[in-house]
């Protein structure tokens, strides 16, 4: 029988949502080509500014939500009921995730959603965040 591990479910959900964000963000700099070819993407329908904000806030929310969830798991009751024991790996991953969320929002404020080159550069930087998250994943192993 197939056994579901919470860590696997966590990683799959996290990276599936992250993949959705990457797909939405990739669409923003391509808006002129999509418009010329009459391709009705979300960016064409809703506008580059709206889609840029939606994908940026979705990514920041994803990173923040999962980081806070990891932070709550990092504190475990110890042998001494009044004291808590902190899992340093999980605390580090939570702090790193919050730092990445802050960086995503900070960098997004410098991007003009109508400048396809600036949006593309920002999109490429989201891959750095993706790889950073992937590198943090082994620290969550129990």
XYZ file of C-alpha atoms in Angstrom:
142
model
C 0.000 0.000 0.000
C 1.195 3.479 -0.826
C 2.052 5.539 2.235
C 1.706 9.320 2.194
C 4.408 11.245 4.005
C 3.451 14.758 5.157
C 6.833 16.076 4.046
C 6.204 14.816 0.507
C 2.734 16.327 0.392
C 4.148 19.616 1.694
C 6.890 19.702 -0.953
C 4.539 18.727 -3.778
C 1.917 21.330 -2.911
C 4.551 24.033 -2.386
C 6.349 23.423 -5.672
C 3.095 22.935 -7.618
C 1.895 26.369 -6.517
C 5.349 27.800 -7.189
C 5.185 26.327 -10.706
C 1.838 28.044 -11.233
C 3.380 31.358 -10.161
C 6.277 30.869 -12.583
C 3.837 30.133 -15.420
C 1.790 33.234 -14.625
C 4.892 35.399 -14.351
C 6.351 34.062 -17.609
C 3.221 35.211 -19.398
C 3.631 38.882 -18.413
C 6.649 39.833 -20.573
C 5.126 38.018 -23.579
C 2.002 40.182 -23.658
C 2.868 42.039 -26.874
C 3.456 38.827 -28.826
C 0.325 37.245 -27.385
C -1.727 40.304 -28.345
C -0.311 40.341 -31.896
C -1.128 36.656 -32.323
C -4.558 36.989 -30.710
C -3.694 34.597 -27.866
C -6.025 35.305 -24.951
C -3.722 34.776 -21.983
C -4.405 36.056 -18.464
C -1.944 38.894 -19.080
C -3.745 39.935 -22.262
C -7.161 39.747 -20.600
C -6.292 41.353 -17.256
C -3.280 43.472 -18.165
C 0.399 43.178 -17.361
C 0.190 45.272 -14.193
C -2.570 43.130 -12.682
C -0.921 39.820 -13.569
C 2.471 41.006 -12.328
C 0.941 41.967 -8.984
C -1.116 38.784 -8.720
C 1.865 36.521 -9.381
C 4.167 38.535 -7.102
C 1.711 38.547 -4.202
C 0.872 34.890 -4.752
C 4.571 34.015 -4.510
C 5.107 36.190 -1.422
C 1.995 34.676 0.207
C 3.153 31.156 -0.621
C 6.590 31.756 0.879
C 5.167 33.469 3.968
C 2.441 30.898 4.623
C 4.713 27.908 4.318
C 7.453 29.652 6.337
C 5.056 30.363 9.186
C 3.843 26.769 9.050
C 7.410 25.507 9.242
C 8.150 27.938 12.071
C 5.218 26.578 14.059
C 6.514 23.040 13.535
C 10.042 23.989 14.583
C 9.007 24.389 18.224
C 8.370 21.059 19.916
C 7.664 20.218 23.519
C 10.727 18.953 25.307
C 11.152 16.651 28.260
C 10.642 19.707 30.410
C 7.030 20.733 29.923
C 7.662 24.422 30.526
C 10.462 24.707 27.962
C 10.301 24.267 24.231
C 12.939 22.712 22.046
C 13.603 24.408 18.750
C 14.530 22.448 15.638
C 17.247 24.712 14.232
C 17.013 23.369 10.680
C 13.302 24.111 10.488
C 13.760 27.504 12.162
C 16.464 28.354 9.620
C 14.251 27.299 6.689
C 11.361 29.361 8.075
C 13.572 32.430 8.487
C 15.036 31.951 5.005
C 11.538 31.631 3.521
C 10.419 34.842 5.193
C 13.566 36.553 3.929
C 12.845 35.342 0.406
C 9.253 36.591 0.645
C 10.495 40.005 1.740
C 13.023 40.067 -1.096
C 10.379 39.107 -3.670
C 8.193 42.029 -2.576
C 11.106 44.453 -2.285
C 12.388 43.693 -5.783
C 8.894 43.810 -7.304
C 8.515 47.457 -6.272
C 11.399 48.366 -8.603
C 9.774 46.744 -11.663
C 7.597 48.543 -14.181
C 5.024 45.894 -15.228
C 4.777 47.503 -18.676
C 8.528 47.129 -19.308
C 8.849 43.590 -20.684
C 12.638 43.529 -20.179
C 12.322 44.499 -16.508
C 9.556 41.939 -15.961
C 11.598 39.256 -17.718
C 14.600 39.993 -15.467
C 12.324 39.767 -12.437
C 10.839 36.524 -13.780
C 14.336 35.065 -14.135
C 15.095 36.053 -10.544
C 12.056 34.055 -9.390
C 13.943 31.005 -10.612
C 16.693 31.870 -8.127
C 14.064 31.871 -5.378
C 12.766 28.534 -6.673
C 16.245 26.979 -6.561
C 16.907 28.456 -3.122
C 13.720 26.791 -1.861
C 14.738 23.542 -3.474
C 18.138 23.720 -1.756
C 16.443 24.334 1.610
C 14.211 21.282 1.205
C 16.695 18.689 2.605
C 16.881 20.667 5.865
C 13.253 19.747 6.529
C 14.003 16.055 6.543
C 13.148 14.325 9.791
